[in-house]
PDB file of C-alpha atoms in Angstrom:
ATOM      1  CA  UNK A  14     -12.202 -20.999  14.132  1.00  0.00           C
ATOM      2  CA  UNK A  15      -9.293 -19.138  14.540  1.00  0.00           C
ATOM      3  CA  UNK A  16      -9.345 -15.483  12.756  1.00  0.00           C
ATOM      4  CA  UNK A  17      -6.818 -15.408  10.971  1.00  0.00           C
ATOM      5  CA  UNK A  18      -5.403 -12.145   8.233  1.00  0.00           C
ATOM      6  CA  UNK A  19      -4.626 -13.845   5.013  1.00  0.00           C
ATOM      7  CA  UNK A  20      -2.873 -11.275   2.320  1.00  0.00           C
ATOM      8  CA  UNK A  21      -4.570 -12.692  -1.211  1.00  0.00           C
ATOM      9  CA  UNK A  22      -2.811 -11.510  -4.114  1.00  0.00           C
ATOM     10  CA  UNK A  23      -4.795 -11.882  -7.412  1.00  0.00           C
ATOM     11  CA  UNK A  24      -2.579 -12.517 -10.943  1.00  0.00           C
ATOM     12  CA  UNK A  25      -3.816 -11.341 -13.488  1.00  0.00           C
ATOM     13  CA  UNK A  26      -5.769 -14.629 -14.594  1.00  0.00           C
ATOM     14  CA  UNK A  27      -7.596 -13.806 -11.702  1.00  0.00           C
ATOM     15  CA  UNK A  28      -9.222 -10.519 -13.570  1.00  0.00           C
ATOM     16  CA  UNK A  29      -9.369 -11.333 -17.008  1.00  0.00           C
ATOM     17  CA  UNK A  30      -7.802  -8.869 -19.479  1.00  0.00           C
ATOM     18  CA  UNK A  31     -11.164  -7.019 -21.004  1.00  0.00           C
ATOM     19  CA  UNK A  32     -14.276  -5.635 -19.551  1.00  0.00           C
ATOM     20  CA  UNK A  33     -16.288  -8.503 -20.509  1.00  0.00           C
ATOM     21  CA  UNK A  34     -13.654 -10.822 -19.213  1.00  0.00           C
ATOM     22  CA  UNK A  35     -13.160  -9.228 -16.040  1.00  0.00           C
ATOM     23  CA  UNK A  36     -17.082  -9.421 -15.300  1.00  0.00           C
ATOM     24  CA  UNK A  37     -16.998 -13.147 -15.602  1.00  0.00           C
ATOM     25  CA  UNK A  38     -13.656 -13.530 -13.839  1.00  0.00           C
ATOM     26  CA  UNK A  39     -13.869 -11.539 -10.948  1.00  0.00           C
ATOM     27  CA  UNK A  40     -17.178 -13.835 -10.102  1.00  0.00           C
ATOM     28  CA  UNK A  41     -15.076 -16.914  -9.956  1.00  0.00           C
ATOM     29  CA  UNK A  42     -12.408 -14.837  -8.077  1.00  0.00           C
ATOM     30  CA  UNK A  43     -15.294 -14.170  -5.706  1.00  0.00           C
ATOM     31  CA  UNK A  44     -16.095 -17.660  -4.810  1.00  0.00           C
ATOM     32  CA  UNK A  45     -12.461 -18.674  -3.614  1.00  0.00           C
ATOM     33  CA  UNK A  46     -12.361 -15.388  -1.771  1.00  0.00           C
ATOM     34  CA  UNK A  47     -15.692 -16.122   0.043  1.00  0.00           C
ATOM     35  CA  UNK A  48     -14.109 -19.550   1.061  1.00  0.00           C
ATOM     36  CA  UNK A  49     -11.602 -18.165   2.988  1.00  0.00           C
ATOM     37  CA  UNK A  50     -14.010 -15.552   5.016  1.00  0.00           C
ATOM     38  CA  UNK A  51     -16.413 -18.609   5.348  1.00  0.00           C
ATOM     39  CA  UNK A  52     -13.201 -20.168   7.299  1.00  0.00           C
ATOM     40  CA  UNK A  53     -13.135 -17.180   9.483  1.00  0.00           C
ATOM     41  CA  UNK A  54     -10.308 -15.534   7.769  1.00  0.00           C
ATOM     42  CA  UNK A  55      -9.885 -11.464   8.141  1.00  0.00           C
ATOM     43  CA  UNK A  56      -9.093 -10.788   4.181  1.00  0.00           C
ATOM     44  CA  UNK A  57      -7.085  -8.072   2.323  1.00  0.00           C
ATOM     45  CA  UNK A  58      -6.521  -8.724  -1.563  1.00  0.00           C
ATOM     46  CA  UNK A  59      -3.962  -7.033  -3.692  1.00  0.00           C
ATOM     47  CA  UNK A  60      -4.368  -7.478  -7.266  1.00  0.00           C
ATOM     48  CA  UNK A  61      -2.616  -7.474 -10.784  1.00  0.00           C
ATOM     49  CA  UNK A  62      -3.503  -4.641 -13.295  1.00  0.00           C
ATOM     50  CA  UNK A  63      -1.021  -4.883 -16.671  1.00  0.00           C
ATOM     51  CA  UNK A  64      -3.548  -5.294 -18.842  1.00  0.00           C
ATOM     52  CA  UNK A  65      -6.047  -2.607 -17.539  1.00  0.00           C
ATOM     53  CA  UNK A  66      -3.418  -0.024 -17.025  1.00  0.00           C
ATOM     54  CA  UNK A  67      -1.824  -0.692 -20.357  1.00  0.00           C
ATOM     55  CA  UNK A  68      -5.162  -0.151 -21.816  1.00  0.00           C
ATOM     56  CA  UNK A  69      -6.278   2.690 -19.985  1.00  0.00           C
ATOM     57  CA  UNK A  70      -2.462   4.615 -20.745  1.00  0.00           C
ATOM     58  CA  UNK A  71      -3.218   3.671 -24.451  1.00  0.00           C
ATOM     59  CA  UNK A  72      -6.733   5.371 -24.459  1.00  0.00           C
ATOM     60  CA  UNK A  73      -5.803   8.045 -22.619  1.00  0.00           C
ATOM     61  CA  UNK A  74      -2.728   8.872 -24.807  1.00  0.00           C
ATOM     62  CA  UNK A  75      -4.597   8.209 -27.942  1.00  0.00           C
ATOM     63  CA  UNK A  76      -6.893  10.661 -26.626  1.00  0.00           C
ATOM     64  CA  UNK A  77      -4.534  13.377 -25.944  1.00  0.00           C
ATOM     65  CA  UNK A  78      -3.104  13.165 -29.535  1.00  0.00           C
ATOM     66  CA  UNK A  79      -6.903  13.533 -30.819  1.00  0.00           C
ATOM     67  CA  UNK A  80      -7.612  16.045 -28.625  1.00  0.00           C
ATOM     68  CA  UNK A  81      -4.641  18.351 -28.590  1.00  0.00           C
ATOM     69  CA  UNK A  82      -6.729  20.929 -25.263  1.00  0.00           C
ATOM     70  CA  UNK A  83      -6.118  17.589 -23.238  1.00  0.00           C
ATOM     71  CA  UNK A  84      -3.031  16.806 -21.742  1.00  0.00           C
ATOM     72  CA  UNK A  85      -1.340  13.287 -21.610  1.00  0.00           C
ATOM     73  CA  UNK A  86      -2.510  11.355 -18.319  1.00  0.00           C
ATOM     74  CA  UNK A  87       0.951  10.166 -16.496  1.00  0.00           C
ATOM     75  CA  UNK A  88       1.234   6.435 -15.247  1.00  0.00           C
ATOM     76  CA  UNK A  89       0.273   7.148 -11.558  1.00  0.00           C
ATOM     77  CA  UNK A  90      -3.357   8.753 -12.933  1.00  0.00           C
ATOM     78  CA  UNK A  91      -3.621   5.425 -15.148  1.00  0.00           C
ATOM     79  CA  UNK A  92      -2.814   3.416 -12.217  1.00  0.00           C
ATOM     80  CA  UNK A  93      -4.953   4.960  -9.904  1.00  0.00           C
ATOM     81  CA  UNK A  94      -7.751   4.651 -12.728  1.00  0.00           C
ATOM     82  CA  UNK A  95      -7.224   0.907 -12.977  1.00  0.00           C
ATOM     83  CA  UNK A  96      -7.472   0.631  -8.945  1.00  0.00           C
ATOM     84  CA  UNK A  97     -10.617   1.994  -9.046  1.00  0.00           C
ATOM     85  CA  UNK A  98     -12.502   0.199 -11.894  1.00  0.00           C
ATOM     86  CA  UNK A  99     -11.099  -3.366 -10.848  1.00  0.00           C
ATOM     87  CA  UNK A 100     -12.027  -2.842  -7.538  1.00  0.00           C
ATOM     88  CA  UNK A 101     -15.245  -1.618  -8.501  1.00  0.00           C
ATOM     89  CA  UNK A 102     -15.904  -5.106 -10.183  1.00  0.00           C
ATOM     90  CA  UNK A 103     -14.259  -7.003  -7.645  1.00  0.00           C
ATOM     91  CA  UNK A 104     -15.585  -5.803  -4.656  1.00  0.00           C
ATOM     92  CA  UNK A 105     -19.304  -6.185  -6.072  1.00  0.00           C
ATOM     93  CA  UNK A 106     -18.435  -9.696  -7.237  1.00  0.00           C
ATOM     94  CA  UNK A 107     -17.613 -10.221  -3.850  1.00  0.00           C
ATOM     95  CA  UNK A 108     -20.217  -8.704  -1.892  1.00  0.00           C
ATOM     96  CA  UNK A 109     -22.945 -10.503  -4.122  1.00  0.00           C
ATOM     97  CA  UNK A 110     -21.144 -13.911  -3.121  1.00  0.00           C
ATOM     98  CA  UNK A 111     -21.019 -13.149   0.028  1.00  0.00           C
ATOM     99  CA  UNK A 112     -24.672 -12.466   0.356  1.00  0.00           C
ATOM    100  CA  UNK A 113     -25.759 -15.272  -1.648  1.00  0.00           C
ATOM    101  CA  UNK A 114     -24.312 -17.503   1.450  1.00  0.00           C
ATOM    102  CA  UNK A 115     -25.926 -15.294   4.033  1.00  0.00           C
ATOM    103  CA  UNK A 116     -22.569 -13.647   4.654  1.00  0.00           C
ATOM    104  CA  UNK A 117     -23.071  -9.928   5.565  1.00  0.00           C
ATOM    105  CA  UNK A 118     -19.831  -8.230   5.574  1.00  0.00           C
ATOM    106  CA  UNK A 119     -18.957  -4.826   3.869  1.00  0.00           C
ATOM    107  CA  UNK A 120     -16.151  -4.708   0.862  1.00  0.00           C
ATOM    108  CA  UNK A 121     -14.194  -2.104   0.305  1.00  0.00           C
ATOM    109  CA  UNK A 122     -11.668  -0.645  -2.194  1.00  0.00           C
ATOM    110  CA  UNK A 123      -8.993   1.866  -1.469  1.00  0.00           C
ATOM    111  CA  UNK A 124      -6.781   3.659  -3.720  1.00  0.00           C
ATOM    112  CA  UNK A 125      -3.561   3.247  -2.360  1.00  0.00           C
ATOM    113  CA  UNK A 126      -0.279   4.903  -2.472  1.00  0.00           C
ATOM    114  CA  UNK A 127       2.914   3.516  -2.101  1.00  0.00           C
ATOM    115  CA  UNK A 128       6.132   5.509  -1.472  1.00  0.00           C
ATOM    116  CA  UNK A 129       9.384   4.410  -3.657  1.00  0.00           C
ATOM    117  CA  UNK A 130      12.956   5.506  -3.560  1.00  0.00           C
ATOM    118  CA  UNK A 131      13.704   8.363  -5.636  1.00  0.00           C
ATOM    119  CA  UNK A 132      17.413   6.738  -5.428  1.00  0.00           C
ATOM    120  CA  UNK A 133      16.452   2.985  -6.361  1.00  0.00           C
ATOM    121  CA  UNK A 134      18.576   1.817  -8.707  1.00  0.00           C
ATOM    122  CA  UNK A 135      15.461   0.308 -10.710  1.00  0.00           C
ATOM    123  CA  UNK A 136      15.253   4.566 -12.333  1.00  0.00           C
ATOM    124  CA  UNK A 137      18.255   3.538 -14.264  1.00  0.00           C
ATOM    125  CA  UNK A 138      17.289   0.729 -15.573  1.00  0.00           C
ATOM    126  CA  UNK A 139      13.839   0.343 -16.428  1.00  0.00           C
ATOM    127  CA  UNK A 140      12.308  -2.880 -17.408  1.00  0.00           C
ATOM    128  CA  UNK A 141       8.599  -2.747 -17.332  1.00  0.00           C
ATOM    129  CA  UNK A 142       6.746  -2.521 -21.267  1.00  0.00           C
ATOM    130  CA  UNK A 143       3.596  -0.477 -21.019  1.00  0.00           C
ATOM    131  CA  UNK A 144       1.408   1.294 -23.285  1.00  0.00           C
ATOM    132  CA  UNK A 145       0.176   1.158 -27.058  1.00  0.00           C
ATOM    133  CA  UNK A 146       3.126   0.600 -30.205  1.00  0.00           C
ATOM    134  CA  UNK A 147       4.954   3.669 -31.081  1.00  0.00           C
ATOM    135  CA  UNK A 148       6.500   4.942 -34.303  1.00  0.00           C
ATOM    136  CA  UNK A 149      10.192   5.763 -34.254  1.00  0.00           C
ATOM    137  CA  UNK A 150       8.977   9.161 -34.643  1.00  0.00           C
ATOM    138  CA  UNK A 151       6.992   9.010 -31.497  1.00  0.00           C
ATOM    139  CA  UNK A 152       9.631   6.745 -29.886  1.00  0.00           C
ATOM    140  CA  UNK A 153      11.746  10.009 -30.054  1.00  0.00           C
ATOM    141  CA  UNK A 154       9.524  12.454 -28.796  1.00  0.00           C
ATOM    142  CA  UNK A 155       8.990  10.057 -25.715  1.00  0.00           C
ATOM    143  CA  UNK A 156      12.581  10.212 -25.254  1.00  0.00           C
ATOM    144  CA  UNK A 157      13.208  13.782 -25.946  1.00  0.00           C
ATOM    145  CA  UNK A 158      10.857  14.092 -22.872  1.00  0.00           C
ATOM    146  CA  UNK A 159      13.179  12.384 -20.987  1.00  0.00           C
ATOM    147  CA  UNK A 160      11.014   8.747 -21.059  1.00  0.00           C
ATOM    148  CA  UNK A 161      12.491   5.378 -22.080  1.00  0.00           C
ATOM    149  CA  UNK A 162      11.615   3.393 -25.117  1.00  0.00           C
ATOM    150  CA  UNK A 163      12.356  -0.035 -26.303  1.00  0.00           C
ATOM    151  CA  UNK A 164      12.134  -1.613 -29.625  1.00  0.00           C
ATOM    152  CA  UNK A 165       9.784  -4.419 -29.777  1.00  0.00           C
ATOM    153  CA  UNK A 166       9.514  -5.071 -33.785  1.00  0.00           C
ATOM    154  CA  UNK A 167      11.168  -4.085 -36.932  1.00  0.00           C
ATOM    155  CA  UNK A 168       9.810  -0.259 -36.806  1.00  0.00           C
ATOM    156  CA  UNK A 169       7.618  -0.242 -33.768  1.00  0.00           C
ATOM    157  CA  UNK A 170       8.618   0.931 -30.026  1.00  0.00           C
ATOM    158  CA  UNK A 171       6.668   0.823 -26.450  1.00  0.00           C
ATOM    159  CA  UNK A 172       7.397   2.812 -23.011  1.00  0.00           C
ATOM    160  CA  UNK A 173       9.581   0.960 -20.622  1.00  0.00           C
ATOM    161  CA  UNK A 174       9.069   2.294 -16.847  1.00  0.00           C
ATOM    162  CA  UNK A 175      11.150   1.444 -13.822  1.00  0.00           C
ATOM    163  CA  UNK A 176      10.136  -1.158 -11.347  1.00  0.00           C
ATOM    164  CA  UNK A 177      11.393   0.314  -7.764  1.00  0.00           C
ATOM    165  CA  UNK A 178      10.909  -1.410  -4.606  1.00  0.00           C
ATOM    166  CA  UNK A 179       8.048  -0.356  -2.225  1.00  0.00           C
ATOM    167  CA  UNK A 180       9.253   1.165   0.848  1.00  0.00           C
ATOM    168  CA  UNK A 181       6.039   2.543   2.410  1.00  0.00           C
ATOM    169  CA  UNK A 182       2.211   2.096   1.833  1.00  0.00           C
ATOM    170  CA  UNK A 183       0.798   5.527   2.454  1.00  0.00           C
ATOM    171  CA  UNK A 184      -2.723   4.602   3.456  1.00  0.00           C
ATOM    172  CA  UNK A 185      -1.818   1.856   5.572  1.00  0.00           C
ATOM    173  CA  UNK A 186      -3.794   3.072   8.735  1.00  0.00           C
ATOM    174  CA  UNK A 187      -6.841   3.395   6.778  1.00  0.00           C
ATOM    175  CA  UNK A 188      -6.359  -0.410   5.444  1.00  0.00           C
ATOM    176  CA  UNK A 189      -5.801  -1.226   9.090  1.00  0.00           C
ATOM    177  CA  UNK A 190      -9.007   0.607  10.393  1.00  0.00           C
ATOM    178  CA  UNK A 191     -11.278  -1.432   7.909  1.00  0.00           C
ATOM    179  CA  UNK A 192      -9.759  -4.601   8.747  1.00  0.00           C
ATOM    180  CA  UNK A 193     -10.367  -3.882  12.443  1.00  0.00           C
ATOM    181  CA  UNK A 194     -13.983  -3.016  11.555  1.00  0.00           C
ATOM    182  CA  UNK A 195     -14.478  -6.879   9.934  1.00  0.00           C
ATOM    183  CA  UNK A 196     -14.385  -5.599   6.218  1.00  0.00           C
ATOM    184  CA  UNK A 197     -12.964  -7.399   3.229  1.00  0.00           C
ATOM    185  CA  UNK A 198     -10.488  -4.840   1.819  1.00  0.00           C
ATOM    186  CA  UNK A 199      -9.078  -4.326  -1.465  1.00  0.00           C
ATOM    187  CA  UNK A 200      -5.967  -2.345  -1.840  1.00  0.00           C
ATOM    188  CA  UNK A 201      -2.302  -2.522  -3.251  1.00  0.00           C
ATOM    189  CA  UNK A 202      -3.805  -3.166  -6.652  1.00  0.00           C
ATOM    190  CA  UNK A 203      -1.102  -3.235  -9.599  1.00  0.00           C
ATOM    191  CA  UNK A 204       1.182  -2.671  -6.572  1.00  0.00           C
ATOM    192  CA  UNK A 205      -0.045   0.423  -5.909  1.00  0.00           C
ATOM    193  CA  UNK A 206       0.416   4.271  -7.246  1.00  0.00           C
ATOM    194  CA  UNK A 207       4.106   4.915  -6.894  1.00  0.00           C
ATOM    195  CA  UNK A 208       4.711   8.229  -5.132  1.00  0.00           C
ATOM    196  CA  UNK A 209       7.906  10.383  -4.491  1.00  0.00           C
ATOM    197  CA  UNK A 210       7.639  11.940  -1.031  1.00  0.00           C
ATOM    198  CA  UNK A 211       8.382  15.881  -1.535  1.00  0.00           C
ATOM    199  CA  UNK A 212       7.968  17.661   1.957  1.00  0.00           C
ATOM    200  CA  UNK A 213       4.456  17.105   2.830  1.00  0.00           C
ATOM    201  CA  UNK A 214       3.672  16.465  -0.828  1.00  0.00           C
ATOM    202  CA  UNK A 215       3.261  13.246  -2.727  1.00  0.00           C
ATOM    203  CA  UNK A 216       4.378  13.463  -6.516  1.00  0.00           C
ATOM    204  CA  UNK A 217       3.592  10.378  -8.812  1.00  0.00           C
ATOM    205  CA  UNK A 218       6.331   8.520 -10.506  1.00  0.00           C
ATOM    206  CA  UNK A 219       6.356   7.223 -13.667  1.00  0.00           C
ATOM    207  CA  UNK A 220       6.776   3.609 -12.547  1.00  0.00           C
ATOM    208  CA  UNK A 221       5.716   0.274 -11.908  1.00  0.00           C
ATOM    209  CA  UNK A 222       5.777  -1.689  -8.472  1.00  0.00           C
ATOM    210  CA  UNK A 223       5.983  -5.162  -8.877  1.00  0.00           C
ATOM    211  CA  UNK A 224       2.882  -6.480  -7.516  1.00  0.00           C
ATOM    212  CA  UNK A 225       4.020  -9.369  -5.641  1.00  0.00           C
ATOM    213  CA  UNK A 226       6.385  -7.140  -3.460  1.00  0.00           C
ATOM    214  CA  UNK A 227       3.833  -5.100  -2.675  1.00  0.00           C
ATOM    215  CA  UNK A 228       1.799  -7.771  -1.553  1.00  0.00           C
ATOM    216  CA  UNK A 229       4.288  -9.129   0.515  1.00  0.00           C
ATOM    217  CA  UNK A 230       5.070  -5.547   1.807  1.00  0.00           C
ATOM    218  CA  UNK A 231       1.426  -5.171   2.838  1.00  0.00           C
ATOM    219  CA  UNK A 232       1.111  -8.856   4.639  1.00  0.00           C
ATOM    220  CA  UNK A 233       4.424  -7.440   6.551  1.00  0.00           C
ATOM    221  CA  UNK A 234       2.869  -4.065   7.589  1.00  0.00           C
ATOM    222  CA  UNK A 235      -0.407  -5.673   9.096  1.00  0.00           C
ATOM    223  CA  UNK A 236       1.161  -8.727  10.675  1.00  0.00           C
ATOM    224  CA  UNK A 237      -0.769 -11.088   8.544  1.00  0.00           C
ATOM    225  CA  UNK A 238      -0.474 -14.639   9.613  1.00  0.00           C
ATOM    226  CA  UNK A 239      -0.697 -16.087   5.608  1.00  0.00           C
ATOM    227  CA  UNK A 240       0.463 -14.571   2.280  1.00  0.00           C
ATOM    228  CA  UNK A 241      -1.654 -16.371  -0.183  1.00  0.00           C
ATOM    229  CA  UNK A 242      -0.498 -15.878  -4.038  1.00  0.00           C
ATOM    230  CA  UNK A 243      -2.703 -17.401  -6.056  1.00  0.00           C
ATOM    231  CA  UNK A 244      -1.463 -17.567  -9.842  1.00  0.00           C
ATOM    232  CA  UNK A 245      -1.474 -19.830 -12.867  1.00  0.00           C
ATOM    233  CA  UNK A 246      -0.375 -23.590 -11.034  1.00  0.00           C
ATOM    234  CA  UNK A 247      -1.314 -25.267  -8.399  1.00  0.00           C
ATOM    235  CA  UNK A 248       2.029 -26.287  -7.049  1.00  0.00           C
ATOM    236  CA  UNK A 249       5.717 -24.174  -8.495  1.00  0.00           C
ATOM    237  CA  UNK A 250       8.204 -26.438  -9.807  1.00  0.00           C
ATOM    238  CA  UNK A 251      11.779 -26.955 -10.222  1.00  0.00           C
ATOM    239  CA  UNK A 252      13.110 -27.908 -13.525  1.00  0.00           C
ATOM    240  CA  UNK A 253      10.329 -26.938 -15.440  1.00  0.00           C
ATOM    241  CA  UNK A 254       9.118 -28.778 -18.377  1.00  0.00           C
ATOM    242  CA  UNK A 255      11.946 -31.058 -18.596  1.00  0.00           C
ATOM    243  CA  UNK A 256      12.223 -34.771 -17.319  1.00  0.00           C
ATOM    244  CA  UNK A 257      13.243 -33.793 -14.611  1.00  0.00           C
ATOM    245  CA  UNK A 258      10.500 -31.656 -12.932  1.00  0.00           C
ATOM    246  CA  UNK A 259       9.873 -31.315  -9.674  1.00  0.00           C
ATOM    247  CA  UNK A 260       7.077 -29.637  -7.777  1.00  0.00           C
ATOM    248  CA  UNK A 261       7.420 -28.314  -4.661  1.00  0.00           C
ATOM    249  CA  UNK A 262       5.186 -28.410  -1.306  1.00  0.00           C
ATOM    250  CA  UNK A 263       6.466 -27.461   2.239  1.00  0.00           C
ATOM    251  CA  UNK A 264       9.878 -25.896   2.207  1.00  0.00           C
ATOM    252  CA  UNK A 265      11.704 -23.811   4.510  1.00  0.00           C
ATOM    253  CA  UNK A 266      13.096 -20.368   3.739  1.00  0.00           C
ATOM    254  CA  UNK A 267      16.427 -21.379   3.486  1.00  0.00           C
ATOM    255  CA  UNK A 268      15.166 -23.972   0.444  1.00  0.00           C
ATOM    256  CA  UNK A 269      13.501 -21.350  -1.270  1.00  0.00           C
ATOM    257  CA  UNK A 270      16.685 -18.908  -0.812  1.00  0.00           C
ATOM    258  CA  UNK A 271      18.626 -21.504  -2.587  1.00  0.00           C
ATOM    259  CA  UNK A 272      16.054 -22.316  -5.565  1.00  0.00           C
ATOM    260  CA  UNK A 273      16.120 -18.730  -6.168  1.00  0.00           C
ATOM    261  CA  UNK A 274      19.781 -18.679  -6.146  1.00  0.00           C
ATOM    262  CA  UNK A 275      20.292 -21.313  -8.657  1.00  0.00           C
ATOM    263  CA  UNK A 276      17.923 -19.481 -11.057  1.00  0.00           C
ATOM    264  CA  UNK A 277      14.662 -21.703 -11.552  1.00  0.00           C
ATOM    265  CA  UNK A 278      12.295 -18.896 -10.981  1.00  0.00           C
ATOM    266  CA  UNK A 279      11.787 -16.123 -14.172  1.00  0.00           C
ATOM    267  CA  UNK A 280      12.222 -12.548 -13.030  1.00  0.00           C
ATOM    268  CA  UNK A 281       9.403 -10.525 -13.160  1.00  0.00           C
ATOM    269  CA  UNK A 282       7.206 -13.855 -12.884  1.00  0.00           C
ATOM    270  CA  UNK A 283       7.721 -16.673 -10.464  1.00  0.00           C
ATOM    271  CA  UNK A 284      10.935 -14.569  -8.837  1.00  0.00           C
ATOM    272  CA  UNK A 285       9.321 -11.662  -6.804  1.00  0.00           C
ATOM    273  CA  UNK A 286       6.795 -14.275  -5.481  1.00  0.00           C
ATOM    274  CA  UNK A 287       9.094 -16.156  -3.989  1.00  0.00           C
ATOM    275  CA  UNK A 288      10.878 -12.718  -2.842  1.00  0.00           C
ATOM    276  CA  UNK A 289       7.500 -11.438  -1.303  1.00  0.00           C
ATOM    277  CA  UNK A 290       6.932 -15.022   0.464  1.00  0.00           C
ATOM    278  CA  UNK A 291      10.841 -15.343   1.469  1.00  0.00           C
ATOM    279  CA  UNK A 292      10.587 -11.521   3.147  1.00  0.00           C
ATOM    280  CA  UNK A 293       7.211 -12.117   4.623  1.00  0.00           C
ATOM    281  CA  UNK A 294       8.111 -15.059   6.365  1.00  0.00           C
ATOM    282  CA  UNK A 295      11.660 -14.104   7.660  1.00  0.00           C
ATOM    283  CA  UNK A 296       9.776 -10.869   9.462  1.00  0.00           C
ATOM    284  CA  UNK A 297       7.303 -12.107  11.680  1.00  0.00           C
ATOM    285  CA  UNK A 298       6.872 -15.425  14.182  1.00  0.00           C
ATOM    286  CA  UNK A 299       4.413 -18.577  13.215  1.00  0.00           C
ATOM    287  CA  UNK A 300       3.955 -16.913   9.294  1.00  0.00           C
ATOM    288  CA  UNK A 301       3.132 -19.046   6.024  1.00  0.00           C
ATOM    289  CA  UNK A 302       3.356 -17.556   2.319  1.00  0.00           C
ATOM    290  CA  UNK A 303       1.546 -19.872   0.035  1.00  0.00           C
ATOM    291  CA  UNK A 304       1.698 -19.930  -4.106  1.00  0.00           C
ATOM    292  CA  UNK A 305      -1.312 -22.004  -5.786  1.00  0.00           C
ATOM    293  CA  UNK A 306      -4.132 -21.254  -8.220  1.00  0.00           C
ATOM    294  CA  UNK A 307      -7.122 -20.128  -7.597  1.00  0.00           C
ATOM    295  CA  UNK A 308      -9.171 -23.443  -7.909  1.00  0.00           C
ATOM    296  CA  UNK A 309      -7.007 -24.339  -4.954  1.00  0.00           C
ATOM    297  CA  UNK A 310      -7.257 -21.204  -2.775  1.00  0.00           C
ATOM    298  CA  UNK A 311      -8.665 -22.719   0.345  1.00  0.00           C
ATOM    299  CA  UNK A 312      -6.989 -26.120   0.473  1.00  0.00           C
ATOM    300  CA  UNK A 313      -3.626 -23.956   0.049  1.00  0.00           C
ATOM    301  CA  UNK A 314      -4.725 -21.519   2.855  1.00  0.00           C
ATOM    302  CA  UNK A 315      -5.359 -24.651   5.037  1.00  0.00           C
ATOM    303  CA  UNK A 316      -2.045 -25.938   4.106  1.00  0.00           C
ATOM    304  CA  UNK A 317      -3.484 -28.731   1.996  1.00  0.00           C
ATOM    305  CA  UNK A 318      -1.648 -27.991  -1.372  1.00  0.00           C
ATOM    306  CA  UNK A 319       0.397 -25.348  -2.842  1.00  0.00           C
ATOM    307  CA  UNK A 320       3.823 -24.636  -2.464  1.00  0.00           C
ATOM    308  CA  UNK A 321       4.266 -23.374   0.979  1.00  0.00           C
ATOM    309  CA  UNK A 322       7.515 -21.541   2.481  1.00  0.00           C
ATOM    310  CA  UNK A 323       7.089 -21.934   6.311  1.00  0.00           C
TER     311      UNK A 323
END
């Protein structure tokens, strides 16, 4: 078996949305990851964190309201917390599954910071809704702090934050070192903790990075062979839900770009998966990006199913 490096991007279905769901979901996900390790692959895992970071953000802010002596937690801190507790469940589930198969390999989670550009246009056009429902009064208070809010009901609001593009991964050398030591690495959870460079210091940014774009960037920077994006469908389709629906198997970068330009893929959903896949394949030799679901993880990695950009 040839040793290949694969970056696996896990969607929210791989993790569940509550603490009990996450315990169950990570055990299923661990079997898919162990299948890749058993194939001789060196594996780096990134993952979604939308329900988890929203829960943490809500909990910390509610706590701050009840206890005035405590400060509210910024988004960057909530993101770090989500990476820690998702990584905790995920690495333990993978470790247990590997040991059950007689595979002795360490699994490590890296709290991962990702540098974003302070002049990214996304900061002027926030799009990611986060946190708890706010009253009109609370929404006004948020705006006075310089935060953005959006109306989500007749008299209810939520915070909305920017989704800048990832520029660099601060802990990249640590990820490479762990990979070289033959460990399974969990990194870049939730798109990473967005930070701004200020001299030698890093400052957390009030933003959320698109998980799939970070996964593609991570795959590029470690020179992976495969970017494996696990979502809710075995294959992506064109003309979804119509009598002209067409499932995509192996396609070229040019075909993928054409479908993107034609508007087949929803922003914030399937579109960033294709953007990540196209960028990854274009910026290296012999690479492929695969979009499929967890039950078909191994088959997708082997090129037997899924939508493959190569």
